[in-house]
Short mmCIF file of C-alpha atoms and ligand atoms in Angstrom, two decimals:
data_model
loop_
_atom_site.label_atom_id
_atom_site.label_comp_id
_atom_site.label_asym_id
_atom_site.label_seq_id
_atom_site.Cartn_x
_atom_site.Cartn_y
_atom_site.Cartn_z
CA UNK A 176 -59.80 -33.93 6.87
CA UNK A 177 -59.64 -33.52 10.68
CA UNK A 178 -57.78 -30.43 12.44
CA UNK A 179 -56.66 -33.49 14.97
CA UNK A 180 -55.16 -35.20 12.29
CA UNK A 181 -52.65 -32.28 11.83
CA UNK A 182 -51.66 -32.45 15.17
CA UNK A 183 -50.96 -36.00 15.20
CA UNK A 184 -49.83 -36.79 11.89
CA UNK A 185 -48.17 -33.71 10.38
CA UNK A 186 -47.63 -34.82 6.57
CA UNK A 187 -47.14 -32.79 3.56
CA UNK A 188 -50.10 -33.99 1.90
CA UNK A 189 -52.09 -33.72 5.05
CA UNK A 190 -51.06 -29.89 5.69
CA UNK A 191 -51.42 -28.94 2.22
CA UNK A 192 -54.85 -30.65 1.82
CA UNK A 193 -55.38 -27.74 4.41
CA UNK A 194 -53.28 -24.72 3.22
CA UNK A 195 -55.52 -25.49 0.32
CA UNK A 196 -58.64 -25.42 2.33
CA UNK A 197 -61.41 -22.63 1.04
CA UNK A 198 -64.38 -23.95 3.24
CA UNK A 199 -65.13 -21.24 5.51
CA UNK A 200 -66.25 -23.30 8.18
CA UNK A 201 -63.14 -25.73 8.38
CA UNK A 202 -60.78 -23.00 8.30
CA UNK A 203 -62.25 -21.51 11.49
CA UNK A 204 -62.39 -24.96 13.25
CA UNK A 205 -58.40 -24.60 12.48
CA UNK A 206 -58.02 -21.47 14.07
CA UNK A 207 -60.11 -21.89 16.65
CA UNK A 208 -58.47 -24.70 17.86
CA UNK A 209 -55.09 -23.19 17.43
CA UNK A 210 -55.87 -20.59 19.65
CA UNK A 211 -57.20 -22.87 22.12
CA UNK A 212 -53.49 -24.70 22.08
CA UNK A 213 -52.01 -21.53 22.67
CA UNK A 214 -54.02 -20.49 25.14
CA UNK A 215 -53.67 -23.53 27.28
CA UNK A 216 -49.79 -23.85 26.95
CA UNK A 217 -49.18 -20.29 26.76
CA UNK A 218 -51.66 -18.35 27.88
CA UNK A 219 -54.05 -15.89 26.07
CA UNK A 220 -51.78 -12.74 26.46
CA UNK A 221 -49.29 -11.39 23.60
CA UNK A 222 -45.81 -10.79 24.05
CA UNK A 223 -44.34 -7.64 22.61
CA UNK A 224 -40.37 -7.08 21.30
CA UNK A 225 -40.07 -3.34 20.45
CA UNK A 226 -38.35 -3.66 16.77
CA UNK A 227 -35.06 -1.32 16.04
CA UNK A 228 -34.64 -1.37 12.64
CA UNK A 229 -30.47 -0.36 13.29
CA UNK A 230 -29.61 0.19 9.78
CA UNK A 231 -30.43 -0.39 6.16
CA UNK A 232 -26.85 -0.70 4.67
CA UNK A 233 -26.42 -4.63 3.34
CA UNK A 234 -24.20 -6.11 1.52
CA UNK A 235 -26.66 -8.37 0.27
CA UNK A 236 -28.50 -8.41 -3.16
CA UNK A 237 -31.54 -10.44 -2.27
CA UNK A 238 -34.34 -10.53 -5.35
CA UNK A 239 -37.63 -9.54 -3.19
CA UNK A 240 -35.94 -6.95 -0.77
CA UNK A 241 -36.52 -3.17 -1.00
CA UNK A 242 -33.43 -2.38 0.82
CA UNK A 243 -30.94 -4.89 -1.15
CA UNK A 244 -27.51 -3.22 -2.09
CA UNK A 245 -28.15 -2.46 -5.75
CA UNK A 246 -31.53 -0.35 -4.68
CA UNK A 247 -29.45 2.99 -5.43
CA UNK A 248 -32.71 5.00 -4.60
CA UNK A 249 -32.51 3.73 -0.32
CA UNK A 250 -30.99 6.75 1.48
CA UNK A 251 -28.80 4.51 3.49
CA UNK A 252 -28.93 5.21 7.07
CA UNK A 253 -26.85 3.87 10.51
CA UNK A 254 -28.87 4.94 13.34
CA UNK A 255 -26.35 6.26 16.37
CA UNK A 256 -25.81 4.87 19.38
CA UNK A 257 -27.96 6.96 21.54
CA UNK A 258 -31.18 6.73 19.14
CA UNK A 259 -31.01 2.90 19.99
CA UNK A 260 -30.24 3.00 23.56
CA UNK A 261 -33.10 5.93 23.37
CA UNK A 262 -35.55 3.31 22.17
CA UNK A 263 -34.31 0.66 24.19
CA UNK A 264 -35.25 3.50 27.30
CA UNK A 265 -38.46 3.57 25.13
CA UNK A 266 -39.04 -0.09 25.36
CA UNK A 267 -38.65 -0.54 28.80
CA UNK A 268 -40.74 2.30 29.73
CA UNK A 269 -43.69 0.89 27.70
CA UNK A 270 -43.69 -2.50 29.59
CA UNK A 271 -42.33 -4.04 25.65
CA UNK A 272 -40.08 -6.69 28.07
CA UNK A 273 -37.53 -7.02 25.31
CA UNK A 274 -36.82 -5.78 21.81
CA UNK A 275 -35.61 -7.24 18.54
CA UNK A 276 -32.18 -5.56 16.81
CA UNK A 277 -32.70 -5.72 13.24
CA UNK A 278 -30.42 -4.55 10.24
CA UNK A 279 -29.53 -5.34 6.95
CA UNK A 280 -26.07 -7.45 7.17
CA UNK A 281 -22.73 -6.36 7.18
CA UNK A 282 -19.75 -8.56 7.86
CA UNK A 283 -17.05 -5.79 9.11
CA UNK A 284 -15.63 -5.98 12.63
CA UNK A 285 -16.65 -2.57 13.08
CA UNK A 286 -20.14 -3.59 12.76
CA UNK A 287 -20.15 -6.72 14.78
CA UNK A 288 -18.39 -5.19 17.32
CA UNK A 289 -20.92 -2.74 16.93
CA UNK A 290 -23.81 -4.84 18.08
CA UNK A 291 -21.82 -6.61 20.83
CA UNK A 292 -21.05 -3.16 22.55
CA UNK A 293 -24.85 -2.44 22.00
CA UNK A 294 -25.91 -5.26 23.95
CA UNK A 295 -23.74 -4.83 26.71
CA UNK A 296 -25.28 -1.41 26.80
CA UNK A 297 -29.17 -2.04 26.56
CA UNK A 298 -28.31 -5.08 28.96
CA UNK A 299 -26.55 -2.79 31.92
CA UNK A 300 -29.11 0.42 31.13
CA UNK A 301 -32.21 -1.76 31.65
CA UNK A 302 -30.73 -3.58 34.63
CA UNK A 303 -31.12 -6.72 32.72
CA UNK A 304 -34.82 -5.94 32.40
CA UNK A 305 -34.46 -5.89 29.08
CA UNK A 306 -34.35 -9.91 26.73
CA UNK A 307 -32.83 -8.74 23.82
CA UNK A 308 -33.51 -10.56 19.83
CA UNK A 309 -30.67 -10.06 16.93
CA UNK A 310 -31.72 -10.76 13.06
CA UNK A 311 -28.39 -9.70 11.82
CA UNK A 312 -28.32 -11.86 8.94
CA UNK A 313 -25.51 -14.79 8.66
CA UNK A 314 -22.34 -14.24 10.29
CA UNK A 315 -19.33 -17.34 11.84
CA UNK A 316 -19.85 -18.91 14.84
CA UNK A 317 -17.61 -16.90 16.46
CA UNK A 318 -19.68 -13.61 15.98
CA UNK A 319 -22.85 -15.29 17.35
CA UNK A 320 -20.71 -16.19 20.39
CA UNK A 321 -19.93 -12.86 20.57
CA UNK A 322 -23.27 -11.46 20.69
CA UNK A 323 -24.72 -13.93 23.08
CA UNK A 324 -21.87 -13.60 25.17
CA UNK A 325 -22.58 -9.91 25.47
CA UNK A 326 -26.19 -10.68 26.34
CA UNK A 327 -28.33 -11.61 23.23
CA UNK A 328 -30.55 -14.40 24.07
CA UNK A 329 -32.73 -14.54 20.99
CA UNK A 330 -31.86 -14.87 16.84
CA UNK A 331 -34.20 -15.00 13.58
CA UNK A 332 -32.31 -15.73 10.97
CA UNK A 333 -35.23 -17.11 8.29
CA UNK A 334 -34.84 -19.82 5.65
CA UNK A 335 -36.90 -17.74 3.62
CA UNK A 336 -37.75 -20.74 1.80
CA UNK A 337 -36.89 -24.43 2.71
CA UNK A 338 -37.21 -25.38 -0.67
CA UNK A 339 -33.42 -24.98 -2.29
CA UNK A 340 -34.30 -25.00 -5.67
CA UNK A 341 -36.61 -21.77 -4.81
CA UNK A 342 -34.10 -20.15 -2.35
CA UNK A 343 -31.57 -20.09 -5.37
CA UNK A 344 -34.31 -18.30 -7.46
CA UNK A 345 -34.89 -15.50 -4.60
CA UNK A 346 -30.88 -14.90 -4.63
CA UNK A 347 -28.36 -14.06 -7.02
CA UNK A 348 -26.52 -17.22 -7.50
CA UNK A 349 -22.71 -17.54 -6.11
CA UNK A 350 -21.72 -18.50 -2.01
CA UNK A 351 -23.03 -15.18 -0.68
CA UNK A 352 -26.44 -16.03 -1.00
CA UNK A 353 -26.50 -19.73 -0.79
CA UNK A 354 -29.02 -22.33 0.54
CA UNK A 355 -25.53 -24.48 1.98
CA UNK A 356 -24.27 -21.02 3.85
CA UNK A 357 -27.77 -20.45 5.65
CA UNK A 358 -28.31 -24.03 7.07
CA UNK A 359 -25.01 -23.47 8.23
CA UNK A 360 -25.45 -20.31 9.60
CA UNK A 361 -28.50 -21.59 11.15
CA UNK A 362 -26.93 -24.28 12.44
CA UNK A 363 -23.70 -22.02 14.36
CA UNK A 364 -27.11 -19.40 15.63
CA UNK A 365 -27.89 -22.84 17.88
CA UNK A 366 -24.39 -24.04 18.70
CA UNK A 367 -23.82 -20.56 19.65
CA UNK A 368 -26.72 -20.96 22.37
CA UNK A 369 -29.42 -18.90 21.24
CA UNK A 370 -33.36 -19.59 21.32
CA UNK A 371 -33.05 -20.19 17.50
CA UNK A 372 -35.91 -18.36 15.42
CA UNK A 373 -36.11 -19.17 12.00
CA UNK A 374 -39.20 -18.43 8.94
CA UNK A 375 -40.25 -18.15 5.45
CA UNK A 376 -42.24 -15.42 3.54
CA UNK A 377 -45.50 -17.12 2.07
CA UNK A 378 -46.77 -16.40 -1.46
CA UNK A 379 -43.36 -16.22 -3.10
CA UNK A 380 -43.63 -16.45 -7.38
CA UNK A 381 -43.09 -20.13 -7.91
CA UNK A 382 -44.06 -21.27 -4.34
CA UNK A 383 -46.66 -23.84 -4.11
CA UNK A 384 -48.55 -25.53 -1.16
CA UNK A 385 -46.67 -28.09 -0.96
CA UNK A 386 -43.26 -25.69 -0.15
CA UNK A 387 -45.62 -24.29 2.60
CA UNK A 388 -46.07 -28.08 3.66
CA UNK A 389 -42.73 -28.81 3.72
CA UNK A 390 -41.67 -25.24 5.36
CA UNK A 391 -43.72 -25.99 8.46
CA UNK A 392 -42.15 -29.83 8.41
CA UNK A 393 -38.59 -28.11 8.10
CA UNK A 394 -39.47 -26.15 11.28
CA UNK A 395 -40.34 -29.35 12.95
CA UNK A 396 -37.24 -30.96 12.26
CA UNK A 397 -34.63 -28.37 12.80
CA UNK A 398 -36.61 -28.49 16.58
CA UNK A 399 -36.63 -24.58 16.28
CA UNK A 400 -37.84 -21.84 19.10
CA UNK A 401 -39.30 -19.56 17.34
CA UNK A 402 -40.89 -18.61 13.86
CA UNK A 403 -41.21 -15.70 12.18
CA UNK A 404 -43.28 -15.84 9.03
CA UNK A 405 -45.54 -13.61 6.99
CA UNK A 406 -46.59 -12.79 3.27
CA UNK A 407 -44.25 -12.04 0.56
CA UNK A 408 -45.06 -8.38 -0.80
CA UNK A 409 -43.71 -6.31 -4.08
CA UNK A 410 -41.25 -4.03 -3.68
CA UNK A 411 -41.64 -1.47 -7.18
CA UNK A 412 -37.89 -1.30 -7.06
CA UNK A 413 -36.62 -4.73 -6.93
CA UNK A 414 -35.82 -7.66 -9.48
CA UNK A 415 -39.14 -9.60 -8.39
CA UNK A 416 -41.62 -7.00 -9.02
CA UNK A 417 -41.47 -7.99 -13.04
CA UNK A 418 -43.05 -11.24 -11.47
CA UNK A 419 -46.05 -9.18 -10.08
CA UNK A 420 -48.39 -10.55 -11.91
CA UNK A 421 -47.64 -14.11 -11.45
CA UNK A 422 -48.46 -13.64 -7.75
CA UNK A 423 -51.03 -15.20 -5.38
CA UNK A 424 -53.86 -12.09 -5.16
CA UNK A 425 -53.29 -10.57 -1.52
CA UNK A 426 -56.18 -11.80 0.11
CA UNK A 427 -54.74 -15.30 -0.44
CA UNK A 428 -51.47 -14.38 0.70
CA UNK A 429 -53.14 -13.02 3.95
CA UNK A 430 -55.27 -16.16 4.64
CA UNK A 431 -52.09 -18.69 3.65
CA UNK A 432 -50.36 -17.02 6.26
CA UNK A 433 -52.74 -17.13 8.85
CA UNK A 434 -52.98 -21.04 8.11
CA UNK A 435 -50.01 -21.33 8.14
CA UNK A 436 -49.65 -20.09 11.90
CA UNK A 437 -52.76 -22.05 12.57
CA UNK A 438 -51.31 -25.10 11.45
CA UNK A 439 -47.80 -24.60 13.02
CA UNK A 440 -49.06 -23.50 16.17
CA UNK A 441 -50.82 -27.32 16.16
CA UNK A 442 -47.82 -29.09 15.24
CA UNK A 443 -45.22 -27.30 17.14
CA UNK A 444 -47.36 -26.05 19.88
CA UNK A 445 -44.98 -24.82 22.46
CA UNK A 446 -43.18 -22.53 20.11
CA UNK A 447 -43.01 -18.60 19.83
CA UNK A 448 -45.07 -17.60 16.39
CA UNK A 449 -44.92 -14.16 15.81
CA UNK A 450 -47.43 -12.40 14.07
CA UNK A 451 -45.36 -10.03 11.68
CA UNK A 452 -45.55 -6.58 10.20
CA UNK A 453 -46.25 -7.69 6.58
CA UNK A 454 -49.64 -9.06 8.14
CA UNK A 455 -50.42 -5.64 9.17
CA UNK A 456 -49.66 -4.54 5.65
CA UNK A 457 -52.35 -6.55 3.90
CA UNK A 458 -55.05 -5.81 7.01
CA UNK A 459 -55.10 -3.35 9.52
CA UNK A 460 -56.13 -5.87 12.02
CA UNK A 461 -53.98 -9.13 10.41
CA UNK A 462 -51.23 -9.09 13.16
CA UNK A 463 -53.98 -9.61 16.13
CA UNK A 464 -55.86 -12.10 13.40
CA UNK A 465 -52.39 -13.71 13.85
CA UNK A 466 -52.97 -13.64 17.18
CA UNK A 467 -56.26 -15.27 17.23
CA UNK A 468 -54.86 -17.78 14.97
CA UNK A 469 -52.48 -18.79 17.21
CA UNK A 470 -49.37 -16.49 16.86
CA UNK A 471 -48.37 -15.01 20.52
CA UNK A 472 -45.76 -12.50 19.80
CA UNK A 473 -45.85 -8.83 18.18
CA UNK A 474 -42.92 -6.70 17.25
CA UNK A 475 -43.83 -3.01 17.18
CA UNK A 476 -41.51 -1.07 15.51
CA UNK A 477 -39.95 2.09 17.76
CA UNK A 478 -37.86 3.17 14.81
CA UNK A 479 -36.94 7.07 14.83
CA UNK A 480 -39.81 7.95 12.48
CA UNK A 481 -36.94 10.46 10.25
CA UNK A 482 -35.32 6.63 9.09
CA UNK A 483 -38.59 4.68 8.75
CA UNK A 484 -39.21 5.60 4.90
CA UNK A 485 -35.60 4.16 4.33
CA UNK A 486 -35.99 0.64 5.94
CA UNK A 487 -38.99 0.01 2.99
CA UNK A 488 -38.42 -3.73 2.42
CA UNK A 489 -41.70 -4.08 0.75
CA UNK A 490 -44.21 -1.07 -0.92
CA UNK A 491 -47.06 -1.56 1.68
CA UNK A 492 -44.93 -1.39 4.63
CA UNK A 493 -47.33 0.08 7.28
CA UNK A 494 -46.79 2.74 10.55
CA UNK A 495 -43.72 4.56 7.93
CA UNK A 496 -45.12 8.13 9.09
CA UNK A 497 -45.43 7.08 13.03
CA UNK A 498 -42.88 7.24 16.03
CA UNK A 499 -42.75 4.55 18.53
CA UNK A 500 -45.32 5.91 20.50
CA UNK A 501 -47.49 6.23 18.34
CA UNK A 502 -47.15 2.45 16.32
CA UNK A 503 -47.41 1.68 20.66
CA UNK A 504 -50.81 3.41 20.63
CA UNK A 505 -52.27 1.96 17.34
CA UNK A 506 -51.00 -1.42 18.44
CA UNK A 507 -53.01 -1.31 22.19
CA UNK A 508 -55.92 0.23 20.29
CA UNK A 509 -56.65 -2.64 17.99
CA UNK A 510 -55.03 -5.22 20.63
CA UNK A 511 -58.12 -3.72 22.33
CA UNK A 512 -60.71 -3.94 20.02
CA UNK A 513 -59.92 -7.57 19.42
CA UNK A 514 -60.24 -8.44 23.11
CA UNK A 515 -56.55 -9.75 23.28
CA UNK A 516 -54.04 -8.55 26.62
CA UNK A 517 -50.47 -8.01 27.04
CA UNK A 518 -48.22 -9.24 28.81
CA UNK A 519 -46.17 -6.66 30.61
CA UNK A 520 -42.81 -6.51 31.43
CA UNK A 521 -41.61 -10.36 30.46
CA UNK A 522 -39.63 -11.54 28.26
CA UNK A 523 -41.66 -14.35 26.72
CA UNK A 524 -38.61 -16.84 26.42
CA UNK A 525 -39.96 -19.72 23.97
CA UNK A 526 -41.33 -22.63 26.33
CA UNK A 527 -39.70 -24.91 23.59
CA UNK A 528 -36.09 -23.83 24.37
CA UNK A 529 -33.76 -26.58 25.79
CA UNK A 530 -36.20 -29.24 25.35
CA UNK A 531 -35.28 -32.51 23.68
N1 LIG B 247 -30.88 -8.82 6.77
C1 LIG B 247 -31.37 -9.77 7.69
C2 LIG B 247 -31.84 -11.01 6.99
O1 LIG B 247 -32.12 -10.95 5.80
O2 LIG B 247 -31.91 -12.04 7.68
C3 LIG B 247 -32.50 -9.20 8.54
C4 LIG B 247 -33.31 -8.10 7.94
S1 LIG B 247 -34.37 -8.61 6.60
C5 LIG B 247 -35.09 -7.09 6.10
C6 LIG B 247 -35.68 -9.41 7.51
C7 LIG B 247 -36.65 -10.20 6.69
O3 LIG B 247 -37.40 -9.34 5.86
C8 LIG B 247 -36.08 -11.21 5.73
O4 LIG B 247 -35.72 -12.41 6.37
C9 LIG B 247 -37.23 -11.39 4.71
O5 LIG B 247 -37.97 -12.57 4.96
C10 LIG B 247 -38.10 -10.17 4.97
N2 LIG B 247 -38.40 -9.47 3.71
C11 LIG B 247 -37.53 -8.84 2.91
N3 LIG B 247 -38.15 -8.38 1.80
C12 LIG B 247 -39.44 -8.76 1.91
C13 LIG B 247 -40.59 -8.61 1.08
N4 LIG B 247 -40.52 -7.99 -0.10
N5 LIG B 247 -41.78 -9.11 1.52
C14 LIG B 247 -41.88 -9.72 2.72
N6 LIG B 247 -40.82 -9.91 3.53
C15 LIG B 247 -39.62 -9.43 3.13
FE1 LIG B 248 -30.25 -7.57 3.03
FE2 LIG B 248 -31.88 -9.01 4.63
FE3 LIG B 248 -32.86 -7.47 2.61
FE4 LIG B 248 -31.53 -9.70 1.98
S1 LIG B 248 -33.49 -9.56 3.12
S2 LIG B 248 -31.24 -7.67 1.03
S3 LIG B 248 -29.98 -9.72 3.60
S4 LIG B 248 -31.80 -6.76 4.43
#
């Protein structure tokens, strides 16, 4: 089992063989030379997106989510229009280059028109400085016209799992959550001409190896921009957390992940991998070992720290007592201590974008 072969031969068997892997030894050979890749194509610094978590009101029911609509106990929360632009003036400021608009989703006009009006905002307030990412959820065409019409460059939208059979057990059955619907809305985030970021959460009950495998392959062949991918954690008050004991231990979930990177920074290596928040949960230092296994993005969250207990998608969710500056000061201290720069004041557009 080579870490070239990956490269040049992505198979399911092959990648699983190695999501499998326990030897010590290999698995650093993997990251090692996953970094290396991204170092050489996209250099050694990280990229940050400053992460506005907008609102926790969805109309969605989704099994593993702590904020899904039937959670009566989430003290649902909009924040207003000059919190976000205040964050987006926070953003800036801190050199973050662009930030990531994130919210549970909600079809109404008022709401789409919402985020359009937003954009044009945070666009004309930071003199364009600012790239700005949506992960709205699934909405028509016509809305993600909208949105990148008003400025949006970037949208993460994740498969959650590329497996159907397991997608229709993470969802209450019936059109609003279907496989079908979020192809297609993956499909229209593309058409509608945004750097398309997609993902999966890793250590789902009933998820084997060979889903991982065939995640990373489903990457490949949509030909997306971006991932966004990270373990799958309990939430105490959600449908899944009967299944707790069923789970991968956390330790496992951790190191899948960071394979997982490792491997699809080698097989898609000109892509933007961010190392996500759930990382963080399981290790205090697993978004920069995300880094160092080949992930180049972080999104630190600038959420108002008053409406951070209320966007709880999962128990461990770290940073819920901090402000923005202070996630910003945790982040560059351990950024620090792991010898890895920033990058300042760029957006970090995916080198992948608009390539056949
Ligand atoms: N509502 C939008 C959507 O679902 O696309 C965006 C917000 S949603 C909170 C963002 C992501 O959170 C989801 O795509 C899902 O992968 C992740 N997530 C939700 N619950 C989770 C959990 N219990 N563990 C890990 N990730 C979770
Ligand atoms: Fe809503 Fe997204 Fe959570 Fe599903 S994952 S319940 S769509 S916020």
């Amino acid at each position: 089992m080579s870490v070239d072969e990956l490269a040049h031969n992505p198979q399911q068997a092959i990648i699983a063989a190695w999501l499998a892997c326990d030897d010590q030894e290999k698995v650093k050979a993997l990251y090692a030379k996953a970094l290396a890749q991204k170092n050489a194509l996209l250099g050694d610094a990280v990229h940050l997106r400053g992460l506005i978590e907008l609102s926790n009101i969805c109309a969605k029911d989704c099994f593993y989510c702590g904020i899904r609509c039937s959670n009566t106990k989430v003290v649902r929360y909009d924040l207003s229009d000059e919190e976000v632009l205040e964050a987006a003036d926070f953003a800036q400021k801190a050199g973050y280059g662009s930030l990531v608009i994130q919210s549970g989703e909600r079809s109404a006009p008022t709401f789409t028109k919402r985020i359009s009006r937003l954009v044009t905002e945070i666009k004309s307030i930071s003199n364009n400085q600012l790239g700005i990412t949506l992960s709205c959820g699934e909405h028509p065409l016509e809305v993600y016209q909208e949105w990148f019409a008003a400025g949006a460059h970037r949208y993460l939208l994740r498969i959650e799992s590329s497996n159907p059979n397991l997608y229709a057990s993470l969802h209450p059955s019936g059109t609003r959550h279907s496989y079908k619907s979020r192809l297609q809305a993956l499909g229209a985030v593309k058409k509608a001409g945004f750097q398309t970021g997609t993902g999966v959460m890793i250590g789902l009950p009933g998820q084997t190896v060979f889903d991982l495998a065939d995640d990373l392959l489903f990457f490949k062949e949509l030909d997306v921009d971006m991932v966004g991918m990270g373990p799958y954690l309990e939430h105490v008050d959600t449908p899944f957390f009967t299944l707790k004991e069923t789970l991968w231990p956390k330790d496992k979930r951790l190191a899948m992940s960071l394979k997982m990177i490792a491997i699809l920074r080698l097989i898609m290596p000109d892509i933007n991998i961010a190392a996500t928040t759930a990382l963080q949960a399981l290790d205090p230092y697993g978004r920069e070992k995300g880094v160092l296994a080949g992930a180049n993005i972080i999104m630190p969250n600038m959420t108002m720290a008053k409406v951070r207990q209320n966007y709880r998608i999962y128990d461990l969710k770290p940073g819920l007592e901090e402000d923005a500056e202070l996630s910003k000061s945790h982040l560059e201290e351990n950024l620090a201590a792991m010898g890895i720069r920033i990058a300042r004041n760029e957006w970090g557009d995916s080198l992948h974008f608009g390539k056949c």
